[in-house]
Amino acid sequence: MTTLTVEGLSVHYGGVRAAHDVSFTVEPGQSLGIIGANGAGKTSTLKAVMGLAPRRATTIRFGEHDLLRAPAHTLVRHGIGYVPEGRHVFPGLSVEKNLLLGAYTSSWKHTPIEEVYELFPVLREMRHRLAGALSGGQQQMLAVGRALMCRPQVMLLDEPSMGLSPILVAEIAGVLKRLNADGLAILLVEQNAKLTFDVTTTCLVMENGQIAATGVSADLRNDPEVRRIYLGL
Ligand SMILES: Nc1ncnc2c1ncn2[C@@H]1O[C@H](COP(=O)(O)OP(=O)(O)O)[C@@H](O)[C@H]1O
Ligand SMILES: [Mg+2]
């Protein structure tokens, strides 16, 4: 079992500081959330962990693997799944081909496609359709399913609720909770604080590129200031 450790992470785009001195760990089987408004630095933080944004850090480590030295394309092999913001499925390929592409880097230990179809029955029904013909919610399920195909130990998800109806958000939440209960560690980045408190046990609040607060999700859900700012209550 493997812990993801991030210490002192900063991201700059030219003169723009997107993240500053961000530190957190995701323990095996843990579910950690990062909530924050648009522009807070959530996507930059996830991209930087994946080696996809200009970064500086004291430590980015997954167990024995120093991710500061690991090229982005090797992270999947180490057991890190990533669902980027905005789905990014291959619209001109079938649902099934999209899923099989998720397994290509680790053919020796990939998840049987049946397991993904069991989690998302709609993907089985649609398996011969082009991914581009799916609804937004179905494409999001496909993106999650594709990341699962390499049998990750930890999954990084960037705003899986974006643009989805409340019913589909609840369905995604249910799947994430089920995966977490089965031992998958989750790092969930969201503007949707309600979903995040529902799925995670611990949560960071990000503001202006920095961690402004950390707490137990169930406590944050009842914090008057968090309720006012992030839940609109
Ligand atoms: N490629 C980029 N080039 C320049 N600035 C960027 C880039 N990506 C993000 N930013 C800026 O970095 C800050 C954080 O953005 P982002 O990490 O996308 O936040 P979030 O995901 O929380 O909405 C914002 O001010 C945004 O405008
Ligand atoms: Mg974002």
PDB file of C-alpha atoms and ligand atoms in Angstrom:
ATOM      1  CA  MET A   1       0.000   0.000   0.000  1.00  0.00           C
ATOM      2  CA  THR A   2       1.305   3.388  -1.016  1.00  0.00           C
ATOM      3  CA  THR A   3       0.983   6.969   0.227  1.00  0.00           C
ATOM      4  CA  LEU A   4       0.984  10.017  -2.057  1.00  0.00           C
ATOM      5  CA  THR A   5       3.002  12.801  -0.420  1.00  0.00           C
ATOM      6  CA  VAL A   6       3.109  16.386  -1.671  1.00  0.00           C
ATOM      7  CA  GLU A   7       5.193  18.990   0.163  1.00  0.00           C
ATOM      8  CA  GLY A   8       5.828  22.629  -0.657  1.00  0.00           C
ATOM      9  CA  LEU A   9       4.294  22.531  -4.121  1.00  0.00           C
ATOM     10  CA  SER A  10       4.149  25.758  -6.114  1.00  0.00           C
ATOM     11  CA  VAL A  11       2.948  26.361  -9.683  1.00  0.00           C
ATOM     12  CA  HIS A  12       3.754  29.464 -11.723  1.00  0.00           C
ATOM     13  CA  TYR A  13       2.690  30.277 -15.271  1.00  0.00           C
ATOM     14  CA  GLY A  14       5.101  33.043 -16.188  1.00  0.00           C
ATOM     15  CA  GLY A  15       4.250  35.761 -13.680  1.00  0.00           C
ATOM     16  CA  VAL A  16       0.989  34.132 -12.557  1.00  0.00           C
ATOM     17  CA  ARG A  17       1.193  32.274  -9.261  1.00  0.00           C
ATOM     18  CA  ALA A  18      -1.439  29.518  -9.428  1.00  0.00           C
ATOM     19  CA  ALA A  19      -0.408  27.501  -6.348  1.00  0.00           C
ATOM     20  CA  HIS A  20       1.902  28.280  -3.453  1.00  0.00           C
ATOM     21  CA  ASP A  21       3.396  26.006  -0.795  1.00  0.00           C
ATOM     22  CA  VAL A  22       0.692  23.356  -1.044  1.00  0.00           C
ATOM     23  CA  SER A  23       1.228  20.240   1.097  1.00  0.00           C
ATOM     24  CA  PHE A  24      -0.963  17.187   1.673  1.00  0.00           C
ATOM     25  CA  THR A  25      -0.845  13.408   1.822  1.00  0.00           C
ATOM     26  CA  VAL A  26      -3.263  10.825   0.520  1.00  0.00           C
ATOM     27  CA  GLU A  27      -2.906   7.663   2.584  1.00  0.00           C
ATOM     28  CA  PRO A  28      -3.762   4.241   1.150  1.00  0.00           C
ATOM     29  CA  GLY A  29      -7.533   3.930   0.969  1.00  0.00           C
ATOM     30  CA  GLN A  30      -8.106   7.527   2.107  1.00  0.00           C
ATOM     31  CA  SER A  31     -10.469   9.960   0.413  1.00  0.00           C
ATOM     32  CA  LEU A  32      -9.187  13.539   0.440  1.00  0.00           C
ATOM     33  CA  GLY A  33     -11.023  16.498  -1.039  1.00  0.00           C
ATOM     34  CA  ILE A  34      -9.835  19.908  -2.223  1.00  0.00           C
ATOM     35  CA  ILE A  35     -12.586  22.494  -2.575  1.00  0.00           C
ATOM     36  CA  GLY A  36     -12.223  26.037  -3.804  1.00  0.00           C
ATOM     37  CA  ALA A  37     -13.745  28.628  -6.094  1.00  0.00           C
ATOM     38  CA  ASN A  38     -12.973  28.931  -9.792  1.00  0.00           C
ATOM     39  CA  GLY A  39      -9.340  30.033 -10.170  1.00  0.00           C
ATOM     40  CA  ALA A  40      -8.275  28.908  -6.679  1.00  0.00           C
ATOM     41  CA  GLY A  41      -5.516  26.672  -8.093  1.00  0.00           C
ATOM     42  CA  LYS A  42      -7.109  23.232  -7.856  1.00  0.00           C
ATOM     43  CA  THR A  43      -6.470  22.116 -11.436  1.00  0.00           C
ATOM     44  CA  SER A  44      -2.926  23.479 -11.359  1.00  0.00           C
ATOM     45  CA  THR A  45      -2.251  21.464  -8.205  1.00  0.00           C
ATOM     46  CA  LEU A  46      -3.461  18.196  -9.741  1.00  0.00           C
ATOM     47  CA  LYS A  47      -1.661  18.853 -13.028  1.00  0.00           C
ATOM     48  CA  ALA A  48       1.540  19.615 -11.136  1.00  0.00           C
ATOM     49  CA  VAL A  49       1.309  16.321  -9.238  1.00  0.00           C
ATOM     50  CA  MET A  50       0.934  14.588 -12.607  1.00  0.00           C
ATOM     51  CA  GLY A  51       3.904  16.496 -14.049  1.00  0.00           C
ATOM     52  CA  LEU A  52       1.670  18.376 -16.489  1.00  0.00           C
ATOM     53  CA  ALA A  53       2.158  21.930 -15.147  1.00  0.00           C
ATOM     54  CA  PRO A  54       5.321  23.948 -14.389  1.00  0.00           C
ATOM     55  CA  ARG A  55       6.052  23.098 -10.779  1.00  0.00           C
ATOM     56  CA  ARG A  56       8.438  23.437  -7.893  1.00  0.00           C
ATOM     57  CA  ALA A  57       8.180  21.238  -4.814  1.00  0.00           C
ATOM     58  CA  THR A  58      10.149  19.891  -1.883  1.00  0.00           C
ATOM     59  CA  THR A  59       8.557  16.474  -2.314  1.00  0.00           C
ATOM     60  CA  ILE A  60       6.159  14.739  -4.673  1.00  0.00           C
ATOM     61  CA  ARG A  61       6.368  11.067  -3.910  1.00  0.00           C
ATOM     62  CA  PHE A  62       4.213   7.983  -4.319  1.00  0.00           C
ATOM     63  CA  GLY A  63       5.627   5.384  -1.948  1.00  0.00           C
ATOM     64  CA  GLU A  64       9.148   4.696  -3.170  1.00  0.00           C
ATOM     65  CA  HIS A  65       8.644   6.566  -6.452  1.00  0.00           C
ATOM     66  CA  ASP A  66       9.987  10.118  -6.638  1.00  0.00           C
ATOM     67  CA  LEU A  67       7.432  11.736  -8.929  1.00  0.00           C
ATOM     68  CA  LEU A  68       9.601  14.830  -9.348  1.00  0.00           C
ATOM     69  CA  ARG A  69      11.845  12.591 -11.455  1.00  0.00           C
ATOM     70  CA  ALA A  70       9.162  10.423 -13.065  1.00  0.00           C
ATOM     71  CA  PRO A  71       7.953  11.422 -16.546  1.00  0.00           C
ATOM     72  CA  ALA A  72       4.172  12.048 -16.635  1.00  0.00           C
ATOM     73  CA  HIS A  73       3.445   9.027 -18.818  1.00  0.00           C
ATOM     74  CA  THR A  74       4.952   6.618 -16.252  1.00  0.00           C
ATOM     75  CA  LEU A  75       2.589   7.609 -13.427  1.00  0.00           C
ATOM     76  CA  VAL A  76      -0.177   5.308 -14.642  1.00  0.00           C
ATOM     77  CA  ARG A  77       2.236   2.384 -14.348  1.00  0.00           C
ATOM     78  CA  HIS A  78       2.959   3.338 -10.738  1.00  0.00           C
ATOM     79  CA  GLY A  79      -0.764   3.073  -9.920  1.00  0.00           C
ATOM     80  CA  ILE A  80      -1.913   6.682 -10.234  1.00  0.00           C
ATOM     81  CA  GLY A  81      -5.137   7.259 -12.167  1.00  0.00           C
ATOM     82  CA  TYR A  82      -6.062  10.736 -13.397  1.00  0.00           C
ATOM     83  CA  VAL A  83      -9.408  12.029 -14.626  1.00  0.00           C
ATOM     84  CA  PRO A  84      -8.662  15.495 -16.044  1.00  0.00           C
ATOM     85  CA  GLU A  85     -11.034  18.446 -16.000  1.00  0.00           C
ATOM     86  CA  GLY A  86     -13.415  18.353 -18.953  1.00  0.00           C
ATOM     87  CA  ARG A  87     -13.526  14.589 -19.598  1.00  0.00           C
ATOM     88  CA  HIS A  88     -11.233  14.305 -22.651  1.00  0.00           C
ATOM     89  CA  VAL A  89     -12.618  11.107 -24.105  1.00  0.00           C
ATOM     90  CA  PHE A  90     -11.777  10.208 -27.705  1.00  0.00           C
ATOM     91  CA  PRO A  91     -15.019  11.226 -29.436  1.00  0.00           C
ATOM     92  CA  GLY A  92     -14.391   9.312 -32.687  1.00  0.00           C
ATOM     93  CA  LEU A  93     -13.738   5.971 -30.968  1.00  0.00           C
ATOM     94  CA  SER A  94     -16.282   3.599 -29.491  1.00  0.00           C
ATOM     95  CA  VAL A  95     -16.932   3.522 -25.762  1.00  0.00           C
ATOM     96  CA  GLU A  96     -15.246   0.113 -25.558  1.00  0.00           C
ATOM     97  CA  LYS A  97     -12.127   1.288 -27.439  1.00  0.00           C
ATOM     98  CA  ASN A  98     -11.885   4.282 -25.104  1.00  0.00           C
ATOM     99  CA  LEU A  99     -11.913   1.912 -22.144  1.00  0.00           C
ATOM    100  CA  LEU A 100      -9.367  -0.454 -23.665  1.00  0.00           C
ATOM    101  CA  LEU A 101      -7.037   2.498 -24.367  1.00  0.00           C
ATOM    102  CA  GLY A 102      -7.076   3.164 -20.615  1.00  0.00           C
ATOM    103  CA  ALA A 103      -5.434  -0.208 -20.100  1.00  0.00           C
ATOM    104  CA  TYR A 104      -2.756  -0.111 -22.773  1.00  0.00           C
ATOM    105  CA  THR A 105       0.166   0.931 -20.556  1.00  0.00           C
ATOM    106  CA  SER A 106      -0.341  -1.898 -18.105  1.00  0.00           C
ATOM    107  CA  SER A 107      -1.651  -4.817 -20.108  1.00  0.00           C
ATOM    108  CA  TRP A 108      -0.383  -7.291 -17.514  1.00  0.00           C
ATOM    109  CA  LYS A 109      -2.564  -6.075 -14.665  1.00  0.00           C
ATOM    110  CA  HIS A 110      -5.434  -4.102 -16.118  1.00  0.00           C
ATOM    111  CA  THR A 111      -8.950  -4.206 -14.751  1.00  0.00           C
ATOM    112  CA  PRO A 112     -11.327  -6.560 -16.601  1.00  0.00           C
ATOM    113  CA  ILE A 113     -13.647  -4.370 -18.650  1.00  0.00           C
ATOM    114  CA  GLU A 114     -16.574  -6.249 -17.074  1.00  0.00           C
ATOM    115  CA  GLU A 115     -15.765  -4.606 -13.723  1.00  0.00           C
ATOM    116  CA  VAL A 116     -16.163  -1.159 -15.283  1.00  0.00           C
ATOM    117  CA  TYR A 117     -19.402  -2.205 -16.987  1.00  0.00           C
ATOM    118  CA  GLU A 118     -20.664  -3.453 -13.663  1.00  0.00           C
ATOM    119  CA  LEU A 119     -19.958  -0.067 -12.041  1.00  0.00           C
ATOM    120  CA  PHE A 120     -21.449   1.869 -14.975  1.00  0.00           C
ATOM    121  CA  PRO A 121     -24.079  -0.331 -16.662  1.00  0.00           C
ATOM    122  CA  VAL A 122     -24.894   2.458 -19.108  1.00  0.00           C
ATOM    123  CA  LEU A 123     -21.402   2.101 -20.604  1.00  0.00           C
ATOM    124  CA  ARG A 124     -22.105  -1.574 -21.361  1.00  0.00           C
ATOM    125  CA  GLU A 125     -25.321  -0.595 -23.126  1.00  0.00           C
ATOM    126  CA  MET A 126     -23.448   2.042 -25.121  1.00  0.00           C
ATOM    127  CA  ARG A 127     -20.235   0.082 -25.702  1.00  0.00           C
ATOM    128  CA  HIS A 128     -20.444   0.134 -29.509  1.00  0.00           C
ATOM    129  CA  ARG A 129     -21.478   3.814 -29.734  1.00  0.00           C
ATOM    130  CA  LEU A 130     -18.986   6.555 -30.484  1.00  0.00           C
ATOM    131  CA  ALA A 131     -17.910   8.290 -27.273  1.00  0.00           C
ATOM    132  CA  GLY A 132     -18.733  11.638 -28.888  1.00  0.00           C
ATOM    133  CA  ALA A 133     -22.388  10.587 -29.097  1.00  0.00           C
ATOM    134  CA  LEU A 134     -22.706  10.140 -25.315  1.00  0.00           C
ATOM    135  CA  SER A 135     -24.246  12.738 -23.015  1.00  0.00           C
ATOM    136  CA  GLY A 136     -21.962  14.811 -20.801  1.00  0.00           C
ATOM    137  CA  GLY A 137     -22.703  12.605 -17.811  1.00  0.00           C
ATOM    138  CA  GLN A 138     -22.020   9.421 -19.741  1.00  0.00           C
ATOM    139  CA  GLN A 139     -18.732  10.870 -21.031  1.00  0.00           C
ATOM    140  CA  GLN A 140     -17.741  11.661 -17.450  1.00  0.00           C
ATOM    141  CA  MET A 141     -18.485   8.056 -16.459  1.00  0.00           C
ATOM    142  CA  LEU A 142     -16.399   6.915 -19.410  1.00  0.00           C
ATOM    143  CA  ALA A 143     -13.509   9.116 -18.280  1.00  0.00           C
ATOM    144  CA  VAL A 144     -13.692   7.621 -14.781  1.00  0.00           C
ATOM    145  CA  GLY A 145     -14.039   4.108 -16.191  1.00  0.00           C
ATOM    146  CA  ARG A 146     -11.045   4.606 -18.468  1.00  0.00           C
ATOM    147  CA  ALA A 147      -8.878   5.726 -15.540  1.00  0.00           C
ATOM    148  CA  LEU A 148      -9.964   2.627 -13.620  1.00  0.00           C
ATOM    149  CA  MET A 149      -8.775   0.317 -16.405  1.00  0.00           C
ATOM    150  CA  CYS A 150      -5.127   0.530 -15.288  1.00  0.00           C
ATOM    151  CA  ARG A 151      -6.144  -0.653 -11.797  1.00  0.00           C
ATOM    152  CA  PRO A 152      -4.931   2.442  -9.916  1.00  0.00           C
ATOM    153  CA  GLN A 153      -4.181   2.559  -6.191  1.00  0.00           C
ATOM    154  CA  VAL A 154      -5.049   6.241  -6.075  1.00  0.00           C
ATOM    155  CA  MET A 155      -7.293   8.236  -8.395  1.00  0.00           C
ATOM    156  CA  LEU A 156      -7.045  11.992  -8.930  1.00  0.00           C
ATOM    157  CA  LEU A 157     -10.318  13.488 -10.157  1.00  0.00           C
ATOM    158  CA  ASP A 158     -10.687  17.073 -11.385  1.00  0.00           C
ATOM    159  CA  GLU A 159     -14.277  18.355 -11.068  1.00  0.00           C
ATOM    160  CA  PRO A 160     -16.116  15.226 -12.201  1.00  0.00           C
ATOM    161  CA  SER A 161     -19.427  16.968 -11.355  1.00  0.00           C
ATOM    162  CA  MET A 162     -18.911  19.855 -13.783  1.00  0.00           C
ATOM    163  CA  GLY A 163     -21.951  20.385 -15.991  1.00  0.00           C
ATOM    164  CA  LEU A 164     -23.835  17.339 -14.687  1.00  0.00           C
ATOM    165  CA  SER A 165     -27.407  17.161 -13.426  1.00  0.00           C
ATOM    166  CA  PRO A 166     -27.905  16.529  -9.683  1.00  0.00           C
ATOM    167  CA  ILE A 167     -29.002  12.950 -10.420  1.00  0.00           C
ATOM    168  CA  LEU A 168     -25.796  12.184 -12.324  1.00  0.00           C
ATOM    169  CA  VAL A 169     -23.695  13.918  -9.662  1.00  0.00           C
ATOM    170  CA  ALA A 170     -25.300  11.609  -7.102  1.00  0.00           C
ATOM    171  CA  GLU A 171     -24.542   8.601  -9.305  1.00  0.00           C
ATOM    172  CA  ILE A 172     -20.872   9.575  -9.660  1.00  0.00           C
ATOM    173  CA  ALA A 173     -20.714  10.165  -5.884  1.00  0.00           C
ATOM    174  CA  GLY A 174     -22.136   6.700  -5.268  1.00  0.00           C
ATOM    175  CA  VAL A 175     -19.520   5.091  -7.522  1.00  0.00           C
ATOM    176  CA  LEU A 176     -16.661   7.022  -5.905  1.00  0.00           C
ATOM    177  CA  LYS A 177     -17.813   5.970  -2.434  1.00  0.00           C
ATOM    178  CA  ARG A 178     -18.061   2.364  -3.554  1.00  0.00           C
ATOM    179  CA  LEU A 179     -14.573   2.418  -5.098  1.00  0.00           C
ATOM    180  CA  ASN A 180     -13.180   4.015  -1.949  1.00  0.00           C
ATOM    181  CA  ALA A 181     -14.865   1.398   0.235  1.00  0.00           C
ATOM    182  CA  ASP A 182     -13.157  -1.242  -1.935  1.00  0.00           C
ATOM    183  CA  GLY A 183      -9.757   0.286  -1.115  1.00  0.00           C
ATOM    184  CA  LEU A 184      -9.094   2.849  -3.848  1.00  0.00           C
ATOM    185  CA  ALA A 185      -7.592   6.081  -2.486  1.00  0.00           C
ATOM    186  CA  ILE A 186      -9.244   9.200  -3.880  1.00  0.00           C
ATOM    187  CA  LEU A 187      -8.123  12.800  -4.316  1.00  0.00           C
ATOM    188  CA  LEU A 188     -11.210  14.723  -5.390  1.00  0.00           C
ATOM    189  CA  VAL A 189     -10.918  18.338  -6.543  1.00  0.00           C
ATOM    190  CA  GLU A 190     -14.236  20.186  -6.801  1.00  0.00           C
ATOM    191  CA  GLN A 191     -16.123  23.451  -6.760  1.00  0.00           C
ATOM    192  CA  ASN A 192     -19.063  21.321  -5.610  1.00  0.00           C
ATOM    193  CA  ALA A 193     -18.467  21.293  -1.856  1.00  0.00           C
ATOM    194  CA  LYS A 194     -21.586  19.280  -1.103  1.00  0.00           C
ATOM    195  CA  LEU A 195     -20.410  16.397  -3.285  1.00  0.00           C
ATOM    196  CA  THR A 196     -16.900  16.606  -1.847  1.00  0.00           C
ATOM    197  CA  PHE A 197     -18.073  16.493   1.782  1.00  0.00           C
ATOM    198  CA  ASP A 198     -20.256  13.532   0.852  1.00  0.00           C
ATOM    199  CA  VAL A 199     -17.443  11.501  -0.751  1.00  0.00           C
ATOM    200  CA  THR A 200     -14.373  12.400   1.361  1.00  0.00           C
ATOM    201  CA  THR A 201     -13.370  12.082   5.008  1.00  0.00           C
ATOM    202  CA  THR A 202     -10.848  14.948   5.032  1.00  0.00           C
ATOM    203  CA  CYS A 203     -10.949  18.142   3.039  1.00  0.00           C
ATOM    204  CA  LEU A 204      -8.666  21.058   2.193  1.00  0.00           C
ATOM    205  CA  VAL A 205     -10.031  24.488   1.342  1.00  0.00           C
ATOM    206  CA  MET A 206      -7.984  26.252  -1.338  1.00  0.00           C
ATOM    207  CA  GLU A 207      -8.013  30.035  -1.810  1.00  0.00           C
ATOM    208  CA  ASN A 208      -5.719  32.078  -4.051  1.00  0.00           C
ATOM    209  CA  GLY A 209      -3.399  29.143  -4.615  1.00  0.00           C
ATOM    210  CA  GLN A 210      -2.963  28.299  -0.948  1.00  0.00           C
ATOM    211  CA  ILE A 211      -4.479  25.905   1.555  1.00  0.00           C
ATOM    212  CA  ALA A 212      -6.669  28.181   3.674  1.00  0.00           C
ATOM    213  CA  ALA A 213      -8.168  25.472   5.900  1.00  0.00           C
ATOM    214  CA  THR A 214      -8.033  21.734   6.520  1.00  0.00           C
ATOM    215  CA  GLY A 215     -10.618  19.727   8.351  1.00  0.00           C
ATOM    216  CA  VAL A 216     -12.729  16.650   8.744  1.00  0.00           C
ATOM    217  CA  SER A 217     -15.289  16.846   5.934  1.00  0.00           C
ATOM    218  CA  ALA A 218     -18.211  16.242   8.310  1.00  0.00           C
ATOM    219  CA  ASP A 219     -17.030  19.164  10.490  1.00  0.00           C
ATOM    220  CA  LEU A 220     -16.448  21.496   7.554  1.00  0.00           C
ATOM    221  CA  ARG A 221     -19.952  20.738   6.328  1.00  0.00           C
ATOM    222  CA  ASN A 222     -21.253  22.248   9.591  1.00  0.00           C
ATOM    223  CA  ASP A 223     -18.833  25.183   9.757  1.00  0.00           C
ATOM    224  CA  PRO A 224     -20.880  28.403   9.427  1.00  0.00           C
ATOM    225  CA  GLU A 225     -18.303  30.213   7.277  1.00  0.00           C
ATOM    226  CA  VAL A 226     -17.755  27.226   4.978  1.00  0.00           C
ATOM    227  CA  ARG A 227     -21.528  26.842   4.665  1.00  0.00           C
ATOM    228  CA  ARG A 228     -21.911  30.492   3.747  1.00  0.00           C
ATOM    229  CA  ILE A 229     -19.063  30.644   1.207  1.00  0.00           C
ATOM    230  CA  TYR A 230     -19.056  27.147  -0.320  1.00  0.00           C
ATOM    231  CA  LEU A 231     -22.563  25.843   0.166  1.00  0.00           C
ATOM    232  CA  GLY A 232     -24.412  29.149  -0.275  1.00  0.00           C
ATOM    233  CA  LEU A 233     -26.367  28.545   2.932  1.00  0.00           C
TER     234      LEU A 233
HETATM  235  N1  LIG B   1      -2.025  27.698 -18.589  1.00  0.00           N
HETATM  236  C1  LIG B   1      -2.173  28.778 -17.814  1.00  0.00           C
HETATM  237  N2  LIG B   1      -1.498  29.934 -18.083  1.00  0.00           N
HETATM  238  C2  LIG B   1      -1.638  31.026 -17.308  1.00  0.00           C
HETATM  239  N3  LIG B   1      -2.397  31.083 -16.199  1.00  0.00           N
HETATM  240  C3  LIG B   1      -3.093  29.976 -15.882  1.00  0.00           C
HETATM  241  C4  LIG B   1      -3.022  28.772 -16.660  1.00  0.00           C
HETATM  242  N4  LIG B   1      -3.817  27.839 -16.088  1.00  0.00           N
HETATM  243  C5  LIG B   1      -4.356  28.431 -15.005  1.00  0.00           C
HETATM  244  N5  LIG B   1      -3.929  29.700 -14.875  1.00  0.00           N
HETATM  245  C6  LIG B   1      -4.281  30.637 -13.785  1.00  0.00           C
HETATM  246  O1  LIG B   1      -3.911  30.039 -12.568  1.00  0.00           O
HETATM  247  C7  LIG B   1      -4.883  30.285 -11.559  1.00  0.00           C
HETATM  248  C8  LIG B   1      -5.406  28.946 -11.032  1.00  0.00           C
HETATM  249  O2  LIG B   1      -6.113  28.277 -12.068  1.00  0.00           O
HETATM  250  P1  LIG B   1      -6.622  26.771 -11.905  1.00  0.00           P
HETATM  251  O3  LIG B   1      -5.539  25.944 -11.340  1.00  0.00           O
HETATM  252  O4  LIG B   1      -7.206  26.377 -13.198  1.00  0.00           O
HETATM  253  O5  LIG B   1      -7.766  26.965 -10.799  1.00  0.00           O
HETATM  254  P2  LIG B   1      -9.065  26.084 -10.483  1.00  0.00           P
HETATM  255  O6  LIG B   1      -8.879  24.729 -11.060  1.00  0.00           O
HETATM  256  O7  LIG B   1      -9.166  26.097  -8.993  1.00  0.00           O
HETATM  257  O8  LIG B   1     -10.225  26.807 -11.113  1.00  0.00           O
HETATM  258  C9  LIG B   1      -5.953  31.147 -12.217  1.00  0.00           C
HETATM  259  O9  LIG B   1      -5.660  32.490 -11.918  1.00  0.00           O
HETATM  260  C10 LIG B   1      -5.778  30.876 -13.682  1.00  0.00           C
HETATM  261  O10 LIG B   1      -6.195  31.960 -14.460  1.00  0.00           O
HETATM  262 MG    MG B   2     -10.112  23.650 -12.363  1.00  0.00          MG
END
